[in-house]
mmCIF file of C-alpha atoms in Angstrom:
data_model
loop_
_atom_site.group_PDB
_atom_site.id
_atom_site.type_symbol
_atom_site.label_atom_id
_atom_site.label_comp_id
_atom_site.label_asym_id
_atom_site.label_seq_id
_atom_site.Cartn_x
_atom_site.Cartn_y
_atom_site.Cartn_z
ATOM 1 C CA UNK A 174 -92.408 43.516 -37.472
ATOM 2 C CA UNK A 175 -91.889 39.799 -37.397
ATOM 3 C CA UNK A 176 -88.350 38.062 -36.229
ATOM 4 C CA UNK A 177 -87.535 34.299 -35.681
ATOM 5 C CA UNK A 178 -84.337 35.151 -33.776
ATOM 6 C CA UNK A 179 -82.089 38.026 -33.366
ATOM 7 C CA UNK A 180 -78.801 37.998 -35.767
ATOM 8 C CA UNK A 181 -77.434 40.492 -33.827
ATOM 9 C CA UNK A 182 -73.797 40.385 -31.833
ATOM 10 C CA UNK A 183 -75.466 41.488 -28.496
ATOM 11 C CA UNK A 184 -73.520 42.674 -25.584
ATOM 12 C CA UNK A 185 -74.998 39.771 -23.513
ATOM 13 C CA UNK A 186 -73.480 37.036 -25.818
ATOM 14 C CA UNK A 187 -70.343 38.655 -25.761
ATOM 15 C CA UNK A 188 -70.279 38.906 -21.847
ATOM 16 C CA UNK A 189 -71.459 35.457 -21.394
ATOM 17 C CA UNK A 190 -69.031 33.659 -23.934
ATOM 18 C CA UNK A 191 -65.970 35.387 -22.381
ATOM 19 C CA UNK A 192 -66.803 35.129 -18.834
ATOM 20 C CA UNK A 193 -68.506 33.566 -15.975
ATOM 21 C CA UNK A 194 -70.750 36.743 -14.232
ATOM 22 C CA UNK A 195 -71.011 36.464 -10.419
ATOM 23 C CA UNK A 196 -74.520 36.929 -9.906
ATOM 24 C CA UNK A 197 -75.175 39.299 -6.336
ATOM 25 C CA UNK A 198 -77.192 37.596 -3.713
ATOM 26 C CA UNK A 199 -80.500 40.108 -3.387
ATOM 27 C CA UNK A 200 -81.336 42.742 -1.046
ATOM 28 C CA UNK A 201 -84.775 43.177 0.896
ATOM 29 C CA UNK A 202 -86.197 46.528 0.793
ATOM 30 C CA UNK A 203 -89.193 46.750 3.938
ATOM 31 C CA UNK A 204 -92.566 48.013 2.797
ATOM 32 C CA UNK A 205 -95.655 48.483 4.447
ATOM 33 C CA UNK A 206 -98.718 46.109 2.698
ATOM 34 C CA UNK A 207 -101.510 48.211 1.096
ATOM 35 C CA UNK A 208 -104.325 46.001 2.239
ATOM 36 C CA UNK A 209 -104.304 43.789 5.675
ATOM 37 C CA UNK A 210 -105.803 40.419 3.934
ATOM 38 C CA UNK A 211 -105.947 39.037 7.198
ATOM 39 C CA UNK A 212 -105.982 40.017 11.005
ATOM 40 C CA UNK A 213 -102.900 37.888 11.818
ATOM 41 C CA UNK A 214 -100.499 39.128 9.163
ATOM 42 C CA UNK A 215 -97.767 41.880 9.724
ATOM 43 C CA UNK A 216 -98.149 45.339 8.936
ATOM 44 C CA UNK A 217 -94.839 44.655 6.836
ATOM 45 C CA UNK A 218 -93.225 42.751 4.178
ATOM 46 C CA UNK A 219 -89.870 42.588 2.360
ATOM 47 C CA UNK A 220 -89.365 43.129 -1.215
ATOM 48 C CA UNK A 221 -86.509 41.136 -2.790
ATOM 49 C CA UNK A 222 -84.320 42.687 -5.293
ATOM 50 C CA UNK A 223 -80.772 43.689 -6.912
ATOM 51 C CA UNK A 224 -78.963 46.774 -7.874
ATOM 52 C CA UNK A 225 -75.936 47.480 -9.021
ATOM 53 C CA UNK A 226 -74.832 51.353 -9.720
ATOM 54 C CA UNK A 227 -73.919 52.268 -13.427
ATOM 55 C CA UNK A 228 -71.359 54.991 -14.181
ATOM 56 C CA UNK A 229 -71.507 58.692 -12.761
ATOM 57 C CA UNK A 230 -71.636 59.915 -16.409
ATOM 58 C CA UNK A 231 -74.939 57.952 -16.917
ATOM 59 C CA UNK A 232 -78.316 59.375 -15.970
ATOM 60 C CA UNK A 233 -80.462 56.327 -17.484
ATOM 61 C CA UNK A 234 -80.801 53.019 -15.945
ATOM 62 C CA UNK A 235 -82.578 49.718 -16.098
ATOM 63 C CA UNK A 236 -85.646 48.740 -14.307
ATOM 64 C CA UNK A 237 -87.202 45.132 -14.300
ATOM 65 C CA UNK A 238 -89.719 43.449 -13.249
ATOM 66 C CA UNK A 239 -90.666 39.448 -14.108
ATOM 67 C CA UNK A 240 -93.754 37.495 -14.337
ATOM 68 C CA UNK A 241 -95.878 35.859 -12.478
ATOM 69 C CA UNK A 242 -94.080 34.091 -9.547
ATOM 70 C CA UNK A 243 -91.120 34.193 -11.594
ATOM 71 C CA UNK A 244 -87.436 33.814 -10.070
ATOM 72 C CA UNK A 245 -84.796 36.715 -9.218
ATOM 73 C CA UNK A 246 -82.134 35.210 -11.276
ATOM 74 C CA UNK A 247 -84.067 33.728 -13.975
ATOM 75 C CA UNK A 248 -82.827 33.646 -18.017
ATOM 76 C CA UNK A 249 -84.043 37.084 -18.828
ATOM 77 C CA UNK A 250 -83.027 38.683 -15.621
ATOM 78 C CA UNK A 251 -79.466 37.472 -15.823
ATOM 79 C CA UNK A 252 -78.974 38.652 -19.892
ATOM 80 C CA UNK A 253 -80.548 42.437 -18.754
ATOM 81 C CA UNK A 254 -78.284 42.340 -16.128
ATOM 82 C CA UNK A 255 -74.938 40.989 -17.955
ATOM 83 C CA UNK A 256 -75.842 43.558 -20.658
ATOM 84 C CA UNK A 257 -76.178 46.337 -18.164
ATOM 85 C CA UNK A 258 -73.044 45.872 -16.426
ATOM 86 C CA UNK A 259 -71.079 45.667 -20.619
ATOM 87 C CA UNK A 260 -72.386 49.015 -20.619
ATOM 88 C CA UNK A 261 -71.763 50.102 -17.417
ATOM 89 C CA UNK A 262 -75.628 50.680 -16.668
ATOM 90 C CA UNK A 263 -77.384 51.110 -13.761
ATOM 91 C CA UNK A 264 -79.539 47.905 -12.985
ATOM 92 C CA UNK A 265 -82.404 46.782 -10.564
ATOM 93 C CA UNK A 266 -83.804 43.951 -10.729
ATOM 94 C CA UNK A 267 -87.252 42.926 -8.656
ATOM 95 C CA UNK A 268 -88.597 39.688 -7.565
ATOM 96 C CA UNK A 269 -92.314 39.208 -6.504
ATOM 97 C CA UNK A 270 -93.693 37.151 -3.545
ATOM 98 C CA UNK A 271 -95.083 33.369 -3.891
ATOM 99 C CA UNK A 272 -98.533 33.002 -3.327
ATOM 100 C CA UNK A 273 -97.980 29.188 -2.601
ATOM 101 C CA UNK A 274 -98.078 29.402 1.263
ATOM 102 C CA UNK A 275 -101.639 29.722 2.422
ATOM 103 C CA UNK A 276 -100.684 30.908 5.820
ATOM 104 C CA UNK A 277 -99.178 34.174 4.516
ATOM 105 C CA UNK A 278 -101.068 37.208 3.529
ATOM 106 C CA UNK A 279 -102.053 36.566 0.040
ATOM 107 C CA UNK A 280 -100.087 39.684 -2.350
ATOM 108 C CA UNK A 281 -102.012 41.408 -4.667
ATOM 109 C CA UNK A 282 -100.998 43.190 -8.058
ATOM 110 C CA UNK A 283 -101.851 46.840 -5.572
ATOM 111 C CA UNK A 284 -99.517 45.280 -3.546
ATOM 112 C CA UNK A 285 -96.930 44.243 -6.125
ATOM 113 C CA UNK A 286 -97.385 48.192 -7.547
ATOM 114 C CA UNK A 287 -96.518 49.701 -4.875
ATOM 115 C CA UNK A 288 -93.541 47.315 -3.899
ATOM 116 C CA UNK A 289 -92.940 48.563 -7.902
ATOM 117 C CA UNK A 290 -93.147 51.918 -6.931
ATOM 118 C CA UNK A 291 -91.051 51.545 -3.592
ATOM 119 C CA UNK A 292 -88.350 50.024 -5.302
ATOM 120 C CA UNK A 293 -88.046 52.848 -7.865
ATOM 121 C CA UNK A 294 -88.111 55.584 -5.392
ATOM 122 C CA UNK A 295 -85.909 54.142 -3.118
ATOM 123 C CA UNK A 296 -83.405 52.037 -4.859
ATOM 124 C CA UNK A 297 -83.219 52.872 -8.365
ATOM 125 C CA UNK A 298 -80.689 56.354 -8.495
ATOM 126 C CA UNK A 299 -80.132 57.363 -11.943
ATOM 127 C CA UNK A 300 -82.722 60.238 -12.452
ATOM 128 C CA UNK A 301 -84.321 58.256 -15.914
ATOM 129 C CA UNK A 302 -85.367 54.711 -16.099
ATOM 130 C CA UNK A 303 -85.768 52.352 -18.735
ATOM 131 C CA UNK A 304 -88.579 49.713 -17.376
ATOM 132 C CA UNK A 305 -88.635 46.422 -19.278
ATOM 133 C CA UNK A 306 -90.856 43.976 -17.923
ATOM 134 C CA UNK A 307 -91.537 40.684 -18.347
ATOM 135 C CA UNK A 308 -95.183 39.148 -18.716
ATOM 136 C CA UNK A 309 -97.055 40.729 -15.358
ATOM 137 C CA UNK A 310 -94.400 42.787 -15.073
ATOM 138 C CA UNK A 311 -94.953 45.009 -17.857
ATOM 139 C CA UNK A 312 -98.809 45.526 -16.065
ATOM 140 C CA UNK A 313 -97.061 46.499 -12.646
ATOM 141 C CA UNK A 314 -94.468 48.538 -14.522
ATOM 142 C CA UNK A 315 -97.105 50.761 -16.869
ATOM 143 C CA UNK A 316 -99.165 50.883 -13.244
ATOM 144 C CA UNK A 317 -96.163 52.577 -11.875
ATOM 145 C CA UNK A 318 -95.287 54.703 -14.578
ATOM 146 C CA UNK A 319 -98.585 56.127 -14.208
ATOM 147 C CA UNK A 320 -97.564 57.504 -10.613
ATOM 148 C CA UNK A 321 -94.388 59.177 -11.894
ATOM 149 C CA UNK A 322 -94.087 59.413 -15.717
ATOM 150 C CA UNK A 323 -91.162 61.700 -15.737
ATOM 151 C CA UNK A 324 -89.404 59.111 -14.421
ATOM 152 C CA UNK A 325 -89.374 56.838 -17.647
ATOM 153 C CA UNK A 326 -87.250 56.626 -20.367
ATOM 154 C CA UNK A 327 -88.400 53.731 -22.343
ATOM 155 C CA UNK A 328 -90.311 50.684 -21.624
ATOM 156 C CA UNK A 329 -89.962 47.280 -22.992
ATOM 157 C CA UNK A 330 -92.629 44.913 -22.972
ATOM 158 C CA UNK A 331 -91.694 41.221 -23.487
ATOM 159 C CA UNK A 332 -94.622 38.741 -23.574
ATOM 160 C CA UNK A 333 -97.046 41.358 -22.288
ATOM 161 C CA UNK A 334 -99.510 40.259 -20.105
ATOM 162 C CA UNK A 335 -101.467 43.424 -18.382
ATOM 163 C CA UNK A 336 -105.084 42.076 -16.815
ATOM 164 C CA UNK A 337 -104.154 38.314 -17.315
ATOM 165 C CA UNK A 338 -105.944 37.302 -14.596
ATOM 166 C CA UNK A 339 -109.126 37.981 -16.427
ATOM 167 C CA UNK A 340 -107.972 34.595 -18.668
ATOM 168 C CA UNK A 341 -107.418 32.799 -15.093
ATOM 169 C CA UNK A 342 -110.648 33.616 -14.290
ATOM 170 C CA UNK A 343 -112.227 32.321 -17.414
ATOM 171 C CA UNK A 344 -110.146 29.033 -17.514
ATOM 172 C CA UNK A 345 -111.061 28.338 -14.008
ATOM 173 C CA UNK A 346 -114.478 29.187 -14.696
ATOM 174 C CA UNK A 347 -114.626 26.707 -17.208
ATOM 175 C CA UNK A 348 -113.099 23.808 -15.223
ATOM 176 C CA UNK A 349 -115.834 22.185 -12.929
ATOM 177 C CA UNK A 350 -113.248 21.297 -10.283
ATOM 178 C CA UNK A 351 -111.022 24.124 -10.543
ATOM 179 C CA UNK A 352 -114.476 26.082 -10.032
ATOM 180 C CA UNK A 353 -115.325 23.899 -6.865
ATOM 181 C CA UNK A 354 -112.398 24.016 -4.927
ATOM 182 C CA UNK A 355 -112.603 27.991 -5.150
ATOM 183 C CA UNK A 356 -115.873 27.946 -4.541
ATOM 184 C CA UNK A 357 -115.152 26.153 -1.076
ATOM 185 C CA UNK A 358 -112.044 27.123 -0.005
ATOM 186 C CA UNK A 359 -111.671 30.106 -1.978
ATOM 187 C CA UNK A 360 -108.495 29.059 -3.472
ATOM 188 C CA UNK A 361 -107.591 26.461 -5.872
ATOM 189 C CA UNK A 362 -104.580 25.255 -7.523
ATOM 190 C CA UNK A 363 -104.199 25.950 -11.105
ATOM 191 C CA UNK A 364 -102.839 23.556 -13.158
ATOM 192 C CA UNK A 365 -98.902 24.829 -14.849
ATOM 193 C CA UNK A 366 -95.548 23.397 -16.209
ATOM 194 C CA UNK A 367 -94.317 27.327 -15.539
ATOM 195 C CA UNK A 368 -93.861 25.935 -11.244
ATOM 196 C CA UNK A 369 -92.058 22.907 -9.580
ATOM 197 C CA UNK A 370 -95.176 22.096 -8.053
ATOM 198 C CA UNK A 371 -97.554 21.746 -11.077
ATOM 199 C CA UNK A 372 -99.735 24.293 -10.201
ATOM 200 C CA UNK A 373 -100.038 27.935 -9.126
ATOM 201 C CA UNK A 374 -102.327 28.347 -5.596
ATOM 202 C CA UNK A 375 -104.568 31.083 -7.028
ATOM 203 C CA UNK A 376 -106.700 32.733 -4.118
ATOM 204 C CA UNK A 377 -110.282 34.619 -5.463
ATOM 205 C CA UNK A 378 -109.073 37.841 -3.320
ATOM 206 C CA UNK A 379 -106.145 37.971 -5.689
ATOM 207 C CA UNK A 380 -108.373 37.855 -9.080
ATOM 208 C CA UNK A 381 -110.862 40.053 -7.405
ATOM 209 C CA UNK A 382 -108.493 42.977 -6.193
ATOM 210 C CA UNK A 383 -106.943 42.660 -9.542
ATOM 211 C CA UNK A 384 -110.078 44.441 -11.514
ATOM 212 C CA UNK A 385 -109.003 47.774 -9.661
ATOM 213 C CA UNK A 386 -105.808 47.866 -11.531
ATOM 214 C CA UNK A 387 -106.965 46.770 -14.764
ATOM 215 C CA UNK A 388 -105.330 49.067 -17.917
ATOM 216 C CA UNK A 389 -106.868 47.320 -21.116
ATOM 217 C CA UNK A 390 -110.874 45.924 -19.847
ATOM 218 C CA UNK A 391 -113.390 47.169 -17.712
ATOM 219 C CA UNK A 392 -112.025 48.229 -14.414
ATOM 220 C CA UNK A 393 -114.776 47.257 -12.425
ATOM 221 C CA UNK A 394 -118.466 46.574 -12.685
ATOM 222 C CA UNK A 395 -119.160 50.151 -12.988
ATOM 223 C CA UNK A 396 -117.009 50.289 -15.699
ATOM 224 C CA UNK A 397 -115.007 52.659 -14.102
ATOM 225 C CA UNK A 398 -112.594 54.500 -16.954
ATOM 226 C CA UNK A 399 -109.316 53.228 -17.960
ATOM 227 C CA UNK A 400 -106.237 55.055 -17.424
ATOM 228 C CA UNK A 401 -104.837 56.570 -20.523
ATOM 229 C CA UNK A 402 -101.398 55.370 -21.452
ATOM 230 C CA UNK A 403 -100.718 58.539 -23.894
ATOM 231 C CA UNK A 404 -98.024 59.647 -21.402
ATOM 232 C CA UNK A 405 -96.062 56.846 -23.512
ATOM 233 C CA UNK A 406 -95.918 57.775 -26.575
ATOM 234 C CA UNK A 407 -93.277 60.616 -25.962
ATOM 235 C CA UNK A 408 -90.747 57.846 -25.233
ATOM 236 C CA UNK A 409 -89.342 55.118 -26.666
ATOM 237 C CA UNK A 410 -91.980 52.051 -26.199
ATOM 238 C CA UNK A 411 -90.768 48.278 -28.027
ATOM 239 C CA UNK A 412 -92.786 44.867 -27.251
ATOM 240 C CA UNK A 413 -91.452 41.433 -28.306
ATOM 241 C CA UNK A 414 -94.223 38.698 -28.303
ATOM 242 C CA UNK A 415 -93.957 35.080 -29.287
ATOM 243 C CA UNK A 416 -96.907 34.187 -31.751
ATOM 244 C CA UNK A 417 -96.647 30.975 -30.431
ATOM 245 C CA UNK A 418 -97.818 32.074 -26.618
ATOM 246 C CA UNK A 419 -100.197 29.385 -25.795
ATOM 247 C CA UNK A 420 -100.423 31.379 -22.551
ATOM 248 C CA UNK A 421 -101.243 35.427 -23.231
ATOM 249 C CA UNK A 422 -102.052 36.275 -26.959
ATOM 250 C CA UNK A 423 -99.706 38.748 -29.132
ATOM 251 C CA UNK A 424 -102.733 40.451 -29.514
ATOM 252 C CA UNK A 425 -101.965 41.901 -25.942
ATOM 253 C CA UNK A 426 -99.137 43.508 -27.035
ATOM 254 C CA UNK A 427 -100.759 44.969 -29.930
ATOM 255 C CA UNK A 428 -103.521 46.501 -27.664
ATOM 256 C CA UNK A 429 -101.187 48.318 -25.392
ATOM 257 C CA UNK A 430 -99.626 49.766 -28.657
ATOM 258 C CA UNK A 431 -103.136 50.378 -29.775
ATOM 259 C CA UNK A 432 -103.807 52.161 -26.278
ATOM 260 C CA UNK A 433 -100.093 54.225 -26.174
ATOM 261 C CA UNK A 434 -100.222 55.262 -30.026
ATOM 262 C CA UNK A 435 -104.234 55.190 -31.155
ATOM 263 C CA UNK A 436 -103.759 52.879 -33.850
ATOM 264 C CA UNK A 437 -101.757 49.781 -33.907
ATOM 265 C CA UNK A 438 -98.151 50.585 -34.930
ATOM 266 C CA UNK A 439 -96.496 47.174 -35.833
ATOM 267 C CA UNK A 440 -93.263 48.655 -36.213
ATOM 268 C CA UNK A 441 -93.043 49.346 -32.208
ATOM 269 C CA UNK A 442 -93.887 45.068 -32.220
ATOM 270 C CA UNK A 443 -91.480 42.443 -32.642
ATOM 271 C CA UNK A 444 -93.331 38.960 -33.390
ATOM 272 C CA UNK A 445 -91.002 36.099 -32.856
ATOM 273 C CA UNK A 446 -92.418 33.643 -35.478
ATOM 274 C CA UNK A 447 -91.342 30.407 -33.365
ATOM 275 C CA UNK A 448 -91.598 32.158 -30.071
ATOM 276 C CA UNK A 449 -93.643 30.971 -26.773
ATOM 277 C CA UNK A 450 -94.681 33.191 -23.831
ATOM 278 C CA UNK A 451 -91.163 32.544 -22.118
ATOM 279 C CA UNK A 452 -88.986 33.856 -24.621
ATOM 280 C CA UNK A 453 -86.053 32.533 -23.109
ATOM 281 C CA UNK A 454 -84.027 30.241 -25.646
ATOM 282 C CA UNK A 455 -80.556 31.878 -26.514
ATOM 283 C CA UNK A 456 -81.901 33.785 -29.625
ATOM 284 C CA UNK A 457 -84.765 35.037 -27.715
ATOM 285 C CA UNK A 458 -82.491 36.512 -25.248
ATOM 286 C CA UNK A 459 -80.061 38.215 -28.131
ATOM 287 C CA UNK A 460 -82.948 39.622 -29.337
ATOM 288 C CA UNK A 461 -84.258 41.452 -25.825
ATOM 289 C CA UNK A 462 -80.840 42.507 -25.306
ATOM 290 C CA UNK A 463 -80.800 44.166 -29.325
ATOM 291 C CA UNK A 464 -84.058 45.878 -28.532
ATOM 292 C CA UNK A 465 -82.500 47.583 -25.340
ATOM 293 C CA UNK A 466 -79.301 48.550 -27.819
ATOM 294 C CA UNK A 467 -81.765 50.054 -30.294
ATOM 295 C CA UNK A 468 -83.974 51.676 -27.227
ATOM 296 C CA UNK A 469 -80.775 53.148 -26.146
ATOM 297 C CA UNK A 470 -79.616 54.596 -29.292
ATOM 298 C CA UNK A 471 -82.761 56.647 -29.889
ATOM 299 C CA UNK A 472 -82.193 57.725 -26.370
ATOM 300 C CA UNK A 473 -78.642 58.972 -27.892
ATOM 301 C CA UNK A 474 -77.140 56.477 -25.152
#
């Protein structure tokens, strides 16, 4: 299925042309950190995020998680969220720790699952959730799913990006200096436009923990089996990928449909022709926010 923008009249345009939403300042839900990276760090962290309750005759709501050191309130998170609240929807909405300050404990995608996890158990309250995740966040939401698949309802995937940091660790591998620095210091700072700074402080215990939790290569190197993703194929599953990503290849998305379904099903794919691995530009957005209307209707919502 290939799209170059959404025609649709989406509940988010509507919501955003007549009004000006107030956005909630976020909450911090306390969590206890899966691995102690370092002697000096608390036992405890916070977890940033939003909620807002839907109505009482609703028993589905809206779960998401964004990318990689994305913001709380970024493009995508404020469409989901206008478009939830049109349609009277429970929403949560998550934001993941930086890993620019080297005198923190460096977060790992265990850690980031289980904050996933947390934030489900304990904030989300309609009994059924429809996860859409951005980038990373579709890997952290299909970890979580595996913990407690009778709690999902749907998933969307937008710009899919499960076991990315496989690709970091090949770029830096190929970059002499890049490869230095971590060699000395065990970090290094990877060259992006997607931060203020120009670059994203990548620490080797990050890519290294991340092999435990990969879903689409090797898990380890014992090759330890990958999860199946089956459990998904008894709901509702959409991904929307820009075949323009310079960042994560479309053919990620296709592999997780490949994984869910046993063969690749391009219907359950959207390719935007034009798109990029942000898919934020209005059209982009109308687009998410159709996909979550036609996720919804074959929920009967």
């Amino acid at each position: 299925m290939t799209a170059s923008s959404s025609k649709s009249k989406s509940l988010h345009s509507q919501v955003g042309r007549d009004i000006v939403p107030a956005y909630p300042s976020p909450s911090y839900l306390t969590c206890p950190n899966v691995e102690r990276t370092k002697d000096s760090c608390d036992s405890v962290h916070n977890v940033t995020y939003v909620h807002q309750k839907g109505n009482s005759n609703s028993n589905v709501g809206i779960l998401y998680c964004p990318g990689f050191q994305s913001s709380l309130w970024g493009s995508k998170s404020r469409a989901i969220w206008d478009w939830c609240t049109a349609r009277g929807l429970e929403c949560t909405c998550i934001a993941f720790d930086s890993h620019q300050d080297d005198n923190e404990d460096v977060p790992t995608i265990g850690r980031w699952k289980q904050d996933t996890i947390n934030v489900l158990n304990e904030i989300t309250q309609s009994p059924r959730q429809i996860m859409v995740g951005s980038s990373m966040g579709v890997w952290l939401l299909i970890l979580a799913a595996l913990t407690g698949p009778n709690r999902i309802a749907g998933l969307l995937g937008i710009a899919a990006a499960p076991d990315f940091t496989t690709d970091l660790s090949k770029q830096i591998s190929a970059n002499t200096t890049l490869t230095a620095q971590m060699n000395k210091q065990g970090v290094c700072d990877f060259p992006t436009v997607y931060h203020e700074s120009g670059y994203y402080r990548i620490h080797n215990e990050f890519l290294q923990e991340a092999t435990k939790h990969f879903i689409l290569s090797p898990r380890s190197l014992k090759a330890e089996a990958m999860p199946s993703l089956t459990f998904l194929k008894d709901v509702p599953v959409l991904f929307i990928h820009g075949k323009h990503d310079l960042d994560i290849s479309y053919e990620r998305s296709l592999a997780l449909i490949d994984r869910i379904h046993s063969n690749k099903s391009y219907d359950a794919t959207i390719l935007v022709s034009d798109g990029d691995h942000r898919l934020s530009r209005p059209q982009d957005l109308e687009l998410i926010c159709h996909s979550l209307d036609h996720i919804c209707n074959q929920l009967l919502l």
